[in-house]
Amino acid sequence: MKLSENIPISNLTTMRIGGNARYVVEVHNLPELKEAYDFAKNKSLPTWMMGDGANTIGRDEGFPGLVIINCFKGIEILSQTADEVVIRAMGGENWDDFVAFATERGYSGIETLSSIPGTVGAAPVQNIGAYGQDISHVIESVSAYDTQTDELVVIGKEDMNMSYRSTIFNTGKDAGRYFITAVTFVLENESSLQPPFYNSLQKYLDEHNITDYSPASIRTAVMAIRAEKLPDPAVIPSAGSFFKNIYLSYEDAEKAEEKGIKIHTKSDGQKMISAGYLLEQAGLKGQIFHGFRISEKAALILINESGKSYADLAKARTEITDIVYEKFGYKLEQEPVELIAK
Ligand SMILES: Cc1cc2nc3c(=O)[nH]c(=O)nc-3n(C[C@H](O)[C@H](O)[C@H](O)COP(=O)(O)OP(=O)(O)OC[C@H]3O[C@@H](n4cnc5c(N)ncnc54)[C@H](O)[C@@H]3O)c2cc1C
């Protein structure tokens, strides 16, 4: 096991803030993962599961324990029928490389999730989603190391309690319990996606006269839309969407609509207010708070332009959420998780 010591969390996360992690280790297989947890247990250290840090925020005080980075690699087709293909991807694979692997072969189900930064292992944690798809529709199971029993377990989708940005992996009593080593997906051999697509995707397809809805074609369109609107984490620090959209009961949605607030109805009937819309309506698009700018192109994205610390970010967050609350009466919730000892 190759331990690194006193590593800035700002170097491990795409928002690029945060003090030092006491220890960091990259794990490539189960024996290394077990060794890492044994080391932490023997030294009574807290542990943290890490992928590419695209949804993780470091704190100024750092982290007094062991950050375990998932570097399990490999993608394998497990079985195939006339309609479906079952694929297992290891947790340390880059998510977008996996989407490329699938779409290049014509497999459908994750093409609108192209260009989402991060690892395969972190994808189920907050049930990643974009442009009308999320992975709850295609995930079959995960293999995970259970840090309570030190055993490798398989957890089926039915036990993951997946909803918008929420699963058993990040919510409730088992949050942070399972280190996901591999994810098994069931994809379709042929795309069943048909128009109308999610608004911005449909607009792009119409404007470019695209009527080929194959996985590769949709992937290309999504990549183009995202490249135009979203910051590349390798160049511009951010954690993607900084606030969560707001889901409402039918009754509350009606009341909001009466007040003139735009309500989206999702394909499953759920009512939602886009947090980006509230930020835009509050006149915050493009504004900078303590070095953190609300993106001019996509208001949900908070870009770290010159923010130096978590303290700066916390001040920015308070000011932004207060403005939105005063104007609309909704308290925005942060999407990225904070790296803290539990
Ligand atoms: C520019 C940008 C755009 C983005 N766009 C989207 C988007 O469209 N849709 C979307 O859903 N998200 C989006 N995100 C957020 C992010 O890409 C996803 O949350 C992604 O899944 C994070 O992967 P990661 O490997 O970087 O996770 P990390 O940030 O390393 O970890 C995130 C969480 O998962 C836990 N975790 C990490 N690995 C494991 C593991 N192996 N087992 C168990 N728990 C683990 C961590 O402890 C942490 O709680 C965006 C982020 C950026 C920077």
Coordinates of C-alpha atoms and ligand atoms in Angstrom, one line a residue:
M1 CA 0.0 0.0 0.0
K2 CA 1.5 3.3 -1.1
L3 CA 0.3 6.0 1.3
S4 CA 0.7 9.7 0.6
E5 CA 0.7 12.1 3.5
N6 CA -0.7 15.7 3.9
I7 CA -2.2 16.0 0.5
P8 CA -4.2 19.2 -0.3
I9 CA -7.9 18.2 -0.8
S10 CA -7.9 21.1 -3.3
N11 CA -5.8 18.9 -5.5
L12 CA -8.2 16.0 -5.2
T13 CA -11.5 17.8 -6.0
T14 CA -12.7 19.8 -8.9
M15 CA -13.9 22.8 -6.8
R16 CA -10.2 23.1 -5.8
I17 CA -10.6 24.2 -2.2
G18 CA -9.8 22.6 1.1
G19 CA -6.9 21.9 3.5
N20 CA -4.8 18.7 3.8
A21 CA -5.9 15.1 4.0
R22 CA -3.7 13.4 6.6
Y23 CA -3.4 10.2 4.4
V24 CA -4.4 9.4 0.8
V25 CA -4.2 6.0 -0.8
E26 CA -5.1 4.7 -4.3
V27 CA -6.7 1.2 -4.3
H28 CA -6.7 -1.0 -7.4
N29 CA -8.2 -4.2 -6.1
L30 CA -9.9 -5.8 -3.1
P31 CA -6.7 -6.8 -1.1
E32 CA -5.5 -3.2 -1.4
L33 CA -8.9 -1.9 -0.3
K34 CA -9.0 -4.2 2.7
E35 CA -5.5 -3.2 3.6
A36 CA -6.5 0.5 3.5
Y37 CA -9.5 -0.1 5.8
D38 CA -7.3 -2.2 8.2
F39 CA -4.8 0.6 8.4
A40 CA -7.4 3.1 9.3
K41 CA -9.0 0.8 11.8
N42 CA -5.7 0.1 13.5
K43 CA -5.0 3.8 13.8
S44 CA -8.6 4.7 14.6
L45 CA -8.7 7.1 11.6
P46 CA -11.9 8.2 9.9
T47 CA -12.1 7.2 6.2
W48 CA -13.5 8.8 3.1
M49 CA -14.4 7.2 -0.2
M50 CA -13.2 9.2 -3.2
G51 CA -13.5 9.1 -7.0
D52 CA -12.5 12.1 -9.1
G53 CA -13.8 14.6 -6.5
A54 CA -16.2 16.2 -8.9
N55 CA -19.0 16.3 -6.3
T56 CA -16.9 16.8 -3.2
I57 CA -16.0 19.9 -1.4
G58 CA -12.9 20.2 0.9
R59 CA -13.1 22.1 4.2
D60 CA -10.3 24.5 5.3
E61 CA -9.4 22.4 8.3
G62 CA -8.7 19.4 6.0
F63 CA -9.4 15.8 6.9
P64 CA -7.7 14.0 9.8
G65 CA -8.1 10.5 8.3
L66 CA -7.5 8.4 5.2
V67 CA -8.9 9.3 1.8
I68 CA -9.3 6.1 -0.3
I69 CA -9.3 6.7 -4.0
N70 CA -11.1 4.2 -6.2
C71 CA -8.8 3.0 -9.0
F72 CA -10.5 -0.4 -9.8
K73 CA -10.4 -0.7 -13.6
G74 CA -12.1 -2.8 -16.3
I75 CA -15.2 -3.1 -18.3
E76 CA -16.7 -6.5 -19.2
I77 CA -19.8 -7.6 -21.2
L78 CA -21.4 -10.3 -19.0
S79 CA -24.2 -11.4 -21.2
Q80 CA -26.3 -10.4 -24.2
T81 CA -29.7 -11.3 -25.6
A82 CA -31.5 -10.0 -28.7
D83 CA -32.8 -7.0 -26.7
E84 CA -30.4 -6.3 -23.9
V85 CA -26.8 -6.4 -22.8
V86 CA -25.5 -6.7 -19.3
I87 CA -22.2 -4.9 -18.7
R88 CA -20.1 -4.6 -15.5
A89 CA -17.8 -1.6 -15.1
M90 CA -15.3 -1.3 -12.3
G91 CA -15.7 1.6 -9.9
G92 CA -12.5 3.5 -10.8
E93 CA -13.4 3.6 -14.5
N94 CA -14.0 7.1 -15.8
W95 CA -17.8 7.5 -16.2
D96 CA -17.6 9.2 -19.6
D97 CA -15.2 6.5 -21.0
F98 CA -17.9 4.0 -20.0
V99 CA -20.6 5.9 -21.8
A100 CA -18.3 6.0 -24.9
F101 CA -17.8 2.3 -24.6
A102 CA -21.5 1.7 -24.6
T103 CA -22.6 4.2 -27.3
E104 CA -19.8 3.1 -29.7
R105 CA -21.4 -0.3 -29.6
G106 CA -24.9 1.1 -30.1
Y107 CA -26.1 0.3 -26.6
S108 CA -28.7 2.7 -25.3
G109 CA -29.7 3.9 -21.8
I110 CA -26.9 6.3 -20.8
E111 CA -26.2 8.3 -23.9
T112 CA -27.7 11.5 -22.4
L113 CA -25.4 11.1 -19.4
S114 CA -22.4 11.8 -21.6
S115 CA -19.7 14.2 -20.3
I116 CA -20.6 13.9 -16.7
P117 CA -17.3 14.1 -14.8
G118 CA -16.4 11.5 -12.3
T119 CA -16.0 7.7 -11.8
V120 CA -18.4 4.8 -12.4
G121 CA -18.2 3.9 -8.7
A122 CA -19.6 7.3 -7.6
A123 CA -22.3 7.4 -10.3
P124 CA -24.9 5.4 -8.2
V125 CA -24.2 7.4 -5.1
Q126 CA -26.3 10.4 -6.1
N127 CA -28.0 8.6 -9.0
I128 CA -26.4 10.8 -11.6
G129 CA -28.8 12.3 -14.1
A130 CA -29.0 14.7 -17.0
Y131 CA -31.3 15.5 -20.0
G132 CA -34.1 13.3 -18.8
Q133 CA -32.2 10.1 -18.0
D134 CA -30.7 9.0 -14.7
I135 CA -28.9 5.8 -14.0
S136 CA -31.6 4.3 -11.8
H137 CA -33.2 3.1 -15.1
V138 CA -30.2 1.1 -16.2
I139 CA -28.5 0.0 -13.1
E140 CA -28.9 -3.7 -12.1
S141 CA -26.7 -4.0 -9.0
V142 CA -23.4 -2.9 -7.4
S143 CA -20.6 -4.9 -5.9
A144 CA -19.4 -3.1 -2.8
Y145 CA -17.1 -3.5 0.2
D146 CA -19.3 -3.3 3.3
T147 CA -17.2 -1.3 5.8
Q148 CA -19.3 -2.6 8.7
T149 CA -18.9 -6.3 8.1
D150 CA -15.6 -6.2 6.0
E151 CA -17.3 -8.4 3.4
L152 CA -17.9 -7.9 -0.3
V153 CA -21.7 -7.7 -1.0
V154 CA -23.9 -7.4 -4.0
I155 CA -26.7 -4.8 -3.7
G156 CA -29.6 -5.0 -6.2
K157 CA -31.3 -1.8 -7.6
E158 CA -34.4 -2.6 -5.7
D159 CA -32.5 -2.1 -2.4
M160 CA -30.9 1.2 -3.4
N161 CA -33.9 3.5 -2.9
M162 CA -33.0 5.7 -5.8
S163 CA -34.6 9.0 -6.4
Y164 CA -33.4 12.5 -7.5
R165 CA -29.8 12.8 -6.2
S166 CA -30.6 10.4 -3.4
T167 CA -29.9 6.7 -2.7
I168 CA -29.0 4.5 0.3
F169 CA -25.3 5.4 -0.4
N170 CA -25.7 9.1 0.5
T171 CA -28.9 9.2 2.5
G172 CA -30.1 7.5 5.7
K173 CA -28.4 5.1 8.1
D174 CA -26.3 3.3 5.5
A175 CA -24.8 6.5 3.9
G176 CA -21.1 6.1 3.5
R177 CA -21.2 2.4 4.5
Y178 CA -20.5 0.8 1.1
F179 CA -17.4 1.3 -1.0
I180 CA -18.6 0.5 -4.5
T181 CA -16.1 -1.6 -6.4
A182 CA -18.1 -2.3 -9.6
V183 CA -21.5 -1.5 -11.1
T184 CA -23.6 -3.8 -13.3
F185 CA -25.8 -2.1 -15.9
V186 CA -28.5 -3.5 -18.3
L187 CA -28.6 -1.5 -21.5
E188 CA -30.8 -1.9 -24.6
N189 CA -29.3 -3.2 -27.8
E190 CA -31.2 -0.6 -29.7
S191 CA -32.4 2.8 -28.7
S192 CA -36.0 3.2 -27.8
L193 CA -35.5 7.0 -27.3
Q194 CA -37.9 9.0 -29.4
P195 CA -38.7 12.7 -29.5
P196 CA -39.7 14.9 -27.8
F197 CA -36.4 14.9 -25.8
Y198 CA -35.5 17.1 -22.9
N199 CA -36.0 20.8 -23.9
S200 CA -32.5 21.9 -24.5
L201 CA -31.6 18.7 -26.2
Q202 CA -34.6 18.8 -28.5
K203 CA -33.8 22.4 -29.3
Y204 CA -30.3 21.4 -30.3
L205 CA -31.5 18.5 -32.5
D206 CA -34.1 20.8 -34.2
E207 CA -31.6 23.6 -34.8
H208 CA -29.1 21.1 -36.4
N209 CA -31.8 19.1 -38.3
I210 CA -30.7 15.9 -36.5
T211 CA -33.2 13.1 -36.9
D212 CA -30.8 10.3 -36.1
Y213 CA -31.6 9.3 -32.5
S214 CA -29.0 6.6 -32.2
P215 CA -27.0 6.5 -29.0
A216 CA -23.9 7.8 -30.8
S217 CA -25.8 10.7 -32.3
I218 CA -27.5 11.7 -29.1
R219 CA -24.1 11.4 -27.3
T220 CA -22.5 13.8 -29.8
A221 CA -25.4 16.3 -29.4
V222 CA -25.2 16.2 -25.6
M223 CA -21.4 16.6 -25.6
A224 CA -21.8 19.7 -27.8
I225 CA -24.5 21.2 -25.6
R226 CA -22.4 20.6 -22.5
A227 CA -19.2 21.8 -24.0
E228 CA -20.9 25.1 -24.8
K229 CA -22.6 25.6 -21.4
L230 CA -20.7 23.8 -18.7
P231 CA -17.2 24.4 -17.4
D232 CA -14.5 21.7 -18.1
P233 CA -13.4 20.8 -14.6
A234 CA -9.8 20.2 -15.9
V235 CA -9.7 23.9 -16.7
I236 CA -12.3 25.8 -14.7
P237 CA -12.9 24.8 -11.0
S238 CA -16.5 23.9 -10.1
A239 CA -18.5 21.1 -8.6
G240 CA -21.1 21.2 -11.4
S241 CA -24.6 22.0 -10.2
F242 CA -24.1 23.6 -6.8
F243 CA -27.8 23.6 -5.7
K244 CA -30.5 20.9 -6.0
N245 CA -33.7 21.4 -7.9
I246 CA -36.8 21.6 -5.7
Y247 CA -39.4 18.8 -5.8
L248 CA -42.9 19.7 -4.7
S249 CA -46.2 18.0 -3.9
Y250 CA -49.0 18.7 -6.4
E251 CA -50.6 21.1 -3.9
D252 CA -47.4 23.1 -3.3
A253 CA -46.7 23.1 -7.1
E254 CA -50.1 24.7 -7.7
K255 CA -49.5 27.3 -5.0
A256 CA -46.1 28.1 -6.6
E257 CA -47.7 28.4 -10.0
E258 CA -50.3 30.8 -8.7
K259 CA -47.4 33.0 -7.5
G260 CA -46.0 33.0 -11.1
I261 CA -43.2 30.5 -10.5
K262 CA -42.4 28.2 -13.4
I263 CA -43.1 24.5 -12.6
H264 CA -41.7 21.6 -14.6
T265 CA -43.6 18.3 -14.8
K266 CA -41.2 15.4 -15.2
S267 CA -41.9 12.4 -17.4
D268 CA -43.0 10.5 -14.2
G269 CA -45.4 13.3 -13.2
Q270 CA -43.3 14.8 -10.5
K271 CA -43.4 18.5 -10.0
M272 CA -40.2 20.5 -9.8
I273 CA -38.8 24.0 -9.7
S274 CA -35.4 24.4 -11.3
A275 CA -32.9 25.9 -8.9
G276 CA -31.1 27.5 -11.9
Y277 CA -34.4 29.2 -12.8
L278 CA -34.8 30.7 -9.3
L279 CA -31.2 32.0 -9.4
E280 CA -31.7 33.5 -12.8
Q281 CA -35.0 35.1 -11.8
A282 CA -33.3 36.5 -8.7
G283 CA -30.9 38.3 -11.1
L284 CA -27.9 36.3 -9.9
K285 CA -26.7 34.9 -13.2
G286 CA -23.1 36.1 -13.8
Q287 CA -22.7 37.6 -10.3
I288 CA -19.7 36.9 -8.2
F289 CA -19.7 36.3 -4.4
H290 CA -16.4 36.0 -2.5
G291 CA -14.6 34.7 -5.6
F292 CA -17.4 32.2 -6.6
R293 CA -19.3 33.2 -9.8
I294 CA -22.8 32.0 -10.7
S295 CA -22.2 30.9 -14.2
E296 CA -23.4 33.3 -16.9
K297 CA -24.3 30.3 -19.2
A298 CA -25.9 27.9 -16.6
A299 CA -27.0 29.5 -13.3
L300 CA -26.9 26.3 -11.4
I301 CA -23.1 26.1 -11.8
L302 CA -21.0 27.9 -9.2
I303 CA -17.5 28.5 -10.6
N304 CA -14.5 29.0 -8.4
E305 CA -12.9 32.0 -10.1
S306 CA -10.7 33.3 -7.3
G307 CA -12.2 31.8 -4.1
K308 CA -9.4 30.7 -1.8
S309 CA -11.1 28.9 0.9
Y310 CA -14.1 27.0 2.2
A311 CA -14.8 30.0 4.3
D312 CA -15.2 32.1 1.1
L313 CA -17.5 29.5 -0.3
A314 CA -19.7 29.3 2.8
K315 CA -20.1 33.1 2.8
A316 CA -21.1 33.0 -0.9
R317 CA -23.5 30.1 -0.3
T318 CA -25.2 32.0 2.6
E319 CA -25.6 35.2 0.6
I320 CA -27.0 33.4 -2.5
T321 CA -29.4 31.2 -0.6
D322 CA -30.6 34.2 1.5
I323 CA -31.3 36.3 -1.7
V324 CA -33.3 33.4 -3.2
Y325 CA -35.2 32.8 0.1
E326 CA -36.2 36.4 0.5
K327 CA -37.4 36.6 -3.1
F328 CA -39.2 33.3 -3.4
G329 CA -39.4 31.6 0.0
Y330 CA -37.4 28.5 -1.0
K331 CA -34.2 27.5 0.8
L332 CA -31.8 26.1 -1.8
E333 CA -29.9 23.0 -0.7
Q334 CA -26.3 22.3 -1.7
E335 CA -25.7 19.3 -4.0
P336 CA -22.0 18.5 -3.6
V337 CA -21.0 16.7 -0.4
E338 CA -18.4 18.0 2.1
L339 CA -15.4 16.0 3.1
I340 CA -15.8 15.7 6.8
A341 CA -14.9 13.1 9.4
K342 CA -18.0 11.1 10.4
Ligands
LIG1 C1 -18.7 20.4 -14.6 C2 -19.6 19.4 -13.8 C3 -20.8 18.9 -14.3 C4 -21.5 18.0 -13.7 N1 -22.7 17.6 -14.2 C5 -23.5 16.6 -13.6 C6 -24.7 16.2 -14.2 O1 -25.1 16.6 -15.3 N2 -25.4 15.3 -13.5 C7 -25.0 14.8 -12.3 O2 -25.8 14.0 -11.7 N3 -23.9 15.2 -11.7 C8 -23.1 16.1 -12.3 N4 -21.9 16.5 -11.7 C9 -21.5 16.0 -10.4 C10 -20.5 14.8 -10.6 O3 -20.0 14.7 -11.9 C11 -21.2 13.5 -10.2 O4 -21.7 13.6 -8.9 C12 -20.2 12.3 -10.2 O5 -20.9 11.1 -10.0 C13 -19.1 12.5 -9.2 O6 -18.1 11.5 -9.4 P1 -16.7 11.5 -8.7 O7 -16.0 10.2 -9.0 O8 -16.0 12.7 -9.0 O9 -17.3 11.5 -7.1 P2 -16.6 12.1 -5.8 O10 -16.8 13.6 -5.8 O11 -15.2 11.6 -5.7 O12 -17.6 11.5 -4.7 C14 -18.9 11.9 -4.7 C15 -19.6 11.1 -3.5 O13 -19.6 9.7 -3.8 C16 -18.8 9.0 -2.8 N5 -18.1 8.0 -3.5 C17 -17.1 8.2 -4.4 N6 -16.7 7.0 -4.8 C18 -17.3 6.1 -4.2 C19 -17.3 4.6 -4.2 N7 -16.5 4.0 -5.0 N8 -18.2 4.0 -3.4 C20 -19.0 4.7 -2.5 N9 -19.1 6.0 -2.5 C21 -18.2 6.7 -3.3 C22 -18.0 10.1 -2.1 O14 -17.7 9.7 -0.8 C23 -18.9 11.3 -2.2 O15 -19.9 11.2 -1.1 C24 -21.1 17.5 -12.4 C25 -19.9 17.9 -11.9 C26 -19.1 18.8 -12.6 C27 -17.8 19.3 -12.0

